[in-house]
Amino acid sequence: MSDDTSVAARTLSIVRVFDAPARLLFKAHAEREHIMQWFGPVGWPVTFCEMDFRVGGQWRMAMTGSTGVQNPPFGGTYLEIVPDRLIKWDNGFEIAGAERMVTTITFEDLGGKTTVTSTTVFASQRMYAEHVGAGFEQGTNSGLDQLERHVAKMAA
């Protein structure tokens, strides 16, 4: 029997230290022209992106794989924004009956370096198992690899 009330069992956290200030990493998450350069796994570029970056604002995006087929759009609502420190949104595929997840990104300034923590709480253990089993963690890490390269270009 699943226990969907256990938040810990439905949570995935990824922590990465970047050699860049928090303000650049925040900007890379907050502006469409930047997020389209790094978000998602390598080989799955963001090919559609709409962002109304404010609390209560909506965002939508889709990625296209090597076959040239765009995946179903996904998106949600910005729930909390603290400049250079935190972004929280809900998220889900635009598929009837699709469950939602809530992601919180925190930016901890370390004096020129920044710890970025991505914490995603899935709606259920079933959703957690489906997404993590399909490569959600690897895809997020691949996107963070791209973010590292993109932020280095932003700093240059």
PDB file of C-alpha atoms in Angstrom:
ATOM      1  CA  MET A   1       0.000   0.000   0.000  1.00  0.00           C
ATOM      2  CA  SER A   2       1.426   3.356  -0.971  1.00  0.00           C
ATOM      3  CA  ASP A   3       1.746   6.174   1.495  1.00  0.00           C
ATOM      4  CA  ASP A   4       1.248   9.325  -0.526  1.00  0.00           C
ATOM      5  CA  THR A   5       1.144  11.379   2.668  1.00  0.00           C
ATOM      6  CA  SER A   6       4.903  10.881   3.159  1.00  0.00           C
ATOM      7  CA  VAL A   7       6.448  13.976   1.579  1.00  0.00           C
ATOM      8  CA  ALA A   8       9.960  12.552   1.963  1.00  0.00           C
ATOM      9  CA  ALA A   9       9.008   9.515  -0.129  1.00  0.00           C
ATOM     10  CA  ARG A  10       7.764  11.826  -2.923  1.00  0.00           C
ATOM     11  CA  THR A  11      10.692  14.280  -2.890  1.00  0.00           C
ATOM     12  CA  LEU A  12      13.777  14.488  -5.100  1.00  0.00           C
ATOM     13  CA  SER A  13      16.504  16.999  -4.234  1.00  0.00           C
ATOM     14  CA  ILE A  14      19.497  17.819  -6.392  1.00  0.00           C
ATOM     15  CA  VAL A  15      22.280  20.062  -5.103  1.00  0.00           C
ATOM     16  CA  ARG A  16      24.970  21.625  -7.260  1.00  0.00           C
ATOM     17  CA  VAL A  17      27.645  24.273  -6.542  1.00  0.00           C
ATOM     18  CA  PHE A  18      28.278  26.691  -9.428  1.00  0.00           C
ATOM     19  CA  ASP A  19      31.272  28.953  -9.914  1.00  0.00           C
ATOM     20  CA  ALA A  20      29.020  31.960 -10.487  1.00  0.00           C
ATOM     21  CA  PRO A  21      27.157  34.509  -8.387  1.00  0.00           C
ATOM     22  CA  ALA A  22      23.555  33.834  -7.343  1.00  0.00           C
ATOM     23  CA  ARG A  23      22.265  36.811  -9.354  1.00  0.00           C
ATOM     24  CA  LEU A  24      23.416  35.204 -12.645  1.00  0.00           C
ATOM     25  CA  LEU A  25      21.939  31.818 -11.778  1.00  0.00           C
ATOM     26  CA  PHE A  26      18.655  33.444 -10.774  1.00  0.00           C
ATOM     27  CA  LYS A  27      18.612  35.441 -14.035  1.00  0.00           C
ATOM     28  CA  ALA A  28      19.231  32.239 -16.020  1.00  0.00           C
ATOM     29  CA  HIS A  29      16.051  30.807 -14.447  1.00  0.00           C
ATOM     30  CA  ALA A  30      13.991  34.008 -14.691  1.00  0.00           C
ATOM     31  CA  GLU A  31      14.403  35.081 -18.322  1.00  0.00           C
ATOM     32  CA  ARG A  32      13.086  33.216 -21.356  1.00  0.00           C
ATOM     33  CA  GLU A  33      16.110  33.889 -23.565  1.00  0.00           C
ATOM     34  CA  HIS A  34      18.362  32.264 -20.973  1.00  0.00           C
ATOM     35  CA  ILE A  35      16.209  29.315 -19.919  1.00  0.00           C
ATOM     36  CA  MET A  36      15.823  28.273 -23.575  1.00  0.00           C
ATOM     37  CA  GLN A  37      19.610  27.864 -23.724  1.00  0.00           C
ATOM     38  CA  TRP A  38      20.021  25.348 -20.916  1.00  0.00           C
ATOM     39  CA  PHE A  39      16.780  23.869 -19.535  1.00  0.00           C
ATOM     40  CA  GLY A  40      16.240  20.154 -20.010  1.00  0.00           C
ATOM     41  CA  PRO A  41      18.526  17.284 -20.875  1.00  0.00           C
ATOM     42  CA  VAL A  42      21.148  17.439 -23.625  1.00  0.00           C
ATOM     43  CA  GLY A  43      19.518  16.499 -26.916  1.00  0.00           C
ATOM     44  CA  TRP A  44      16.102  17.801 -25.827  1.00  0.00           C
ATOM     45  CA  PRO A  45      16.223  21.552 -26.492  1.00  0.00           C
ATOM     46  CA  VAL A  46      13.390  23.797 -25.362  1.00  0.00           C
ATOM     47  CA  THR A  47      11.624  24.682 -28.612  1.00  0.00           C
ATOM     48  CA  PHE A  48       8.600  26.430 -27.118  1.00  0.00           C
ATOM     49  CA  CYS A  49       8.639  28.696 -24.078  1.00  0.00           C
ATOM     50  CA  GLU A  50       6.251  31.254 -22.603  1.00  0.00           C
ATOM     51  CA  MET A  51       7.019  32.845 -19.244  1.00  0.00           C
ATOM     52  CA  ASP A  52       5.156  35.431 -17.164  1.00  0.00           C
ATOM     53  CA  PHE A  53       7.780  35.596 -14.440  1.00  0.00           C
ATOM     54  CA  ARG A  54       5.874  36.945 -11.435  1.00  0.00           C
ATOM     55  CA  VAL A  55       4.083  35.319  -8.519  1.00  0.00           C
ATOM     56  CA  GLY A  56       0.830  33.997  -9.980  1.00  0.00           C
ATOM     57  CA  GLY A  57       2.249  34.195 -13.522  1.00  0.00           C
ATOM     58  CA  GLN A  58       2.015  31.219 -15.849  1.00  0.00           C
ATOM     59  CA  TRP A  59       4.783  29.449 -17.725  1.00  0.00           C
ATOM     60  CA  ARG A  60       4.676  26.808 -20.463  1.00  0.00           C
ATOM     61  CA  MET A  61       7.358  25.061 -22.450  1.00  0.00           C
ATOM     62  CA  ALA A  62       8.019  22.039 -24.604  1.00  0.00           C
ATOM     63  CA  MET A  63      11.149  20.229 -25.714  1.00  0.00           C
ATOM     64  CA  THR A  64      11.922  18.501 -28.995  1.00  0.00           C
ATOM     65  CA  GLY A  65      13.934  15.296 -29.202  1.00  0.00           C
ATOM     66  CA  SER A  66      16.285  13.982 -31.877  1.00  0.00           C
ATOM     67  CA  THR A  67      13.343  12.656 -33.937  1.00  0.00           C
ATOM     68  CA  GLY A  68      12.097  16.219 -34.375  1.00  0.00           C
ATOM     69  CA  VAL A  69       8.878  15.499 -32.514  1.00  0.00           C
ATOM     70  CA  GLN A  70       7.940  18.011 -29.840  1.00  0.00           C
ATOM     71  CA  ASN A  71       6.881  16.439 -26.534  1.00  0.00           C
ATOM     72  CA  PRO A  72       3.625  17.447 -24.841  1.00  0.00           C
ATOM     73  CA  PRO A  73       3.849  20.927 -23.354  1.00  0.00           C
ATOM     74  CA  PHE A  74       4.232  21.251 -19.601  1.00  0.00           C
ATOM     75  CA  GLY A  75       4.071  24.201 -17.281  1.00  0.00           C
ATOM     76  CA  GLY A  76       2.450  25.766 -14.302  1.00  0.00           C
ATOM     77  CA  THR A  77       2.291  28.786 -12.054  1.00  0.00           C
ATOM     78  CA  TYR A  78       5.007  30.704 -10.247  1.00  0.00           C
ATOM     79  CA  LEU A  79       4.125  30.332  -6.563  1.00  0.00           C
ATOM     80  CA  GLU A  80       6.934  32.264  -4.865  1.00  0.00           C
ATOM     81  CA  ILE A  81       9.812  34.414  -6.088  1.00  0.00           C
ATOM     82  CA  VAL A  82      12.530  35.979  -3.946  1.00  0.00           C
ATOM     83  CA  PRO A  83      15.047  37.720  -6.228  1.00  0.00           C
ATOM     84  CA  ASP A  84      18.450  36.005  -6.293  1.00  0.00           C
ATOM     85  CA  ARG A  85      17.314  33.541  -3.572  1.00  0.00           C
ATOM     86  CA  LEU A  86      14.301  31.395  -4.468  1.00  0.00           C
ATOM     87  CA  ILE A  87      11.860  30.408  -7.219  1.00  0.00           C
ATOM     88  CA  LYS A  88       8.941  28.042  -6.547  1.00  0.00           C
ATOM     89  CA  TRP A  89       6.512  26.769  -9.188  1.00  0.00           C
ATOM     90  CA  ASP A  90       4.029  24.024  -9.774  1.00  0.00           C
ATOM     91  CA  ASN A  91       4.392  21.934 -12.881  1.00  0.00           C
ATOM     92  CA  GLY A  92       2.770  19.209 -14.908  1.00  0.00           C
ATOM     93  CA  PHE A  93       2.230  17.949 -18.438  1.00  0.00           C
ATOM     94  CA  GLU A  94      -0.773  19.337 -20.299  1.00  0.00           C
ATOM     95  CA  ILE A  95      -2.324  15.890 -20.492  1.00  0.00           C
ATOM     96  CA  ALA A  96      -5.796  15.131 -19.116  1.00  0.00           C
ATOM     97  CA  GLY A  97      -5.499  13.707 -15.617  1.00  0.00           C
ATOM     98  CA  ALA A  98      -1.760  14.419 -15.310  1.00  0.00           C
ATOM     99  CA  GLU A  99      -0.592  14.887 -11.733  1.00  0.00           C
ATOM    100  CA  ARG A 100       1.328  17.977 -10.638  1.00  0.00           C
ATOM    101  CA  MET A 101       4.619  18.507  -8.874  1.00  0.00           C
ATOM    102  CA  VAL A 102       6.009  21.506  -7.000  1.00  0.00           C
ATOM    103  CA  THR A 103       9.621  22.523  -7.521  1.00  0.00           C
ATOM    104  CA  THR A 104      11.586  24.923  -5.354  1.00  0.00           C
ATOM    105  CA  ILE A 105      14.935  26.253  -6.553  1.00  0.00           C
ATOM    106  CA  THR A 106      17.089  27.975  -3.938  1.00  0.00           C
ATOM    107  CA  PHE A 107      20.225  30.008  -4.600  1.00  0.00           C
ATOM    108  CA  GLU A 108      22.678  30.221  -1.682  1.00  0.00           C
ATOM    109  CA  ASP A 109      25.390  32.794  -2.280  1.00  0.00           C
ATOM    110  CA  LEU A 110      28.819  31.569  -1.169  1.00  0.00           C
ATOM    111  CA  GLY A 111      30.755  34.714  -2.100  1.00  0.00           C
ATOM    112  CA  GLY A 112      31.245  34.258  -5.845  1.00  0.00           C
ATOM    113  CA  LYS A 113      30.026  30.665  -5.896  1.00  0.00           C
ATOM    114  CA  THR A 114      26.438  29.571  -5.439  1.00  0.00           C
ATOM    115  CA  THR A 115      24.785  26.438  -4.154  1.00  0.00           C
ATOM    116  CA  VAL A 116      21.675  25.727  -6.221  1.00  0.00           C
ATOM    117  CA  THR A 117      19.237  23.258  -4.695  1.00  0.00           C
ATOM    118  CA  SER A 118      16.341  21.914  -6.746  1.00  0.00           C
ATOM    119  CA  THR A 119      13.689  20.209  -4.651  1.00  0.00           C
ATOM    120  CA  THR A 120      10.714  18.605  -6.381  1.00  0.00           C
ATOM    121  CA  VAL A 121       7.758  17.218  -4.468  1.00  0.00           C
ATOM    122  CA  PHE A 122       5.671  14.917  -6.648  1.00  0.00           C
ATOM    123  CA  ALA A 123       1.911  14.614  -6.125  1.00  0.00           C
ATOM    124  CA  SER A 124       2.141  10.895  -5.343  1.00  0.00           C
ATOM    125  CA  GLN A 125       4.629   8.087  -4.943  1.00  0.00           C
ATOM    126  CA  ARG A 126       3.347   6.721  -8.263  1.00  0.00           C
ATOM    127  CA  MET A 127       4.217  10.006  -9.991  1.00  0.00           C
ATOM    128  CA  TYR A 128       7.623  10.020  -8.284  1.00  0.00           C
ATOM    129  CA  ALA A 129       8.334   6.470  -9.475  1.00  0.00           C
ATOM    130  CA  GLU A 130       7.192   7.229 -13.036  1.00  0.00           C
ATOM    131  CA  HIS A 131       9.236  10.411 -13.410  1.00  0.00           C
ATOM    132  CA  VAL A 132      12.370   9.265 -11.593  1.00  0.00           C
ATOM    133  CA  GLY A 133      12.168   5.912 -13.380  1.00  0.00           C
ATOM    134  CA  ALA A 134      11.959   7.724 -16.727  1.00  0.00           C
ATOM    135  CA  GLY A 135      15.156   9.685 -16.041  1.00  0.00           C
ATOM    136  CA  PHE A 136      13.930  12.866 -14.318  1.00  0.00           C
ATOM    137  CA  GLU A 137      17.031  13.053 -12.093  1.00  0.00           C
ATOM    138  CA  GLN A 138      19.462  12.409 -14.954  1.00  0.00           C
ATOM    139  CA  GLY A 139      17.621  14.918 -17.139  1.00  0.00           C
ATOM    140  CA  THR A 140      17.719  17.565 -14.430  1.00  0.00           C
ATOM    141  CA  ASN A 141      21.438  16.982 -13.914  1.00  0.00           C
ATOM    142  CA  SER A 142      22.031  17.172 -17.665  1.00  0.00           C
ATOM    143  CA  GLY A 143      20.204  20.505 -17.696  1.00  0.00           C
ATOM    144  CA  LEU A 144      22.348  21.716 -14.800  1.00  0.00           C
ATOM    145  CA  ASP A 145      25.456  20.772 -16.802  1.00  0.00           C
ATOM    146  CA  GLN A 146      24.135  22.988 -19.597  1.00  0.00           C
ATOM    147  CA  LEU A 147      23.309  25.723 -17.068  1.00  0.00           C
ATOM    148  CA  GLU A 148      26.923  25.681 -15.860  1.00  0.00           C
ATOM    149  CA  ARG A 149      28.187  26.307 -19.403  1.00  0.00           C
ATOM    150  CA  HIS A 150      25.519  28.930 -20.111  1.00  0.00           C
ATOM    151  CA  VAL A 151      26.196  30.897 -16.929  1.00  0.00           C
ATOM    152  CA  ALA A 152      29.921  30.910 -17.760  1.00  0.00           C
ATOM    153  CA  LYS A 153      29.001  32.582 -21.086  1.00  0.00           C
ATOM    154  CA  MET A 154      26.745  35.061 -19.259  1.00  0.00           C
ATOM    155  CA  ALA A 155      29.640  36.000 -16.956  1.00  0.00           C
ATOM    156  CA  ALA A 156      32.106  36.525 -19.826  1.00  0.00           C
TER     157      ALA A 156
END
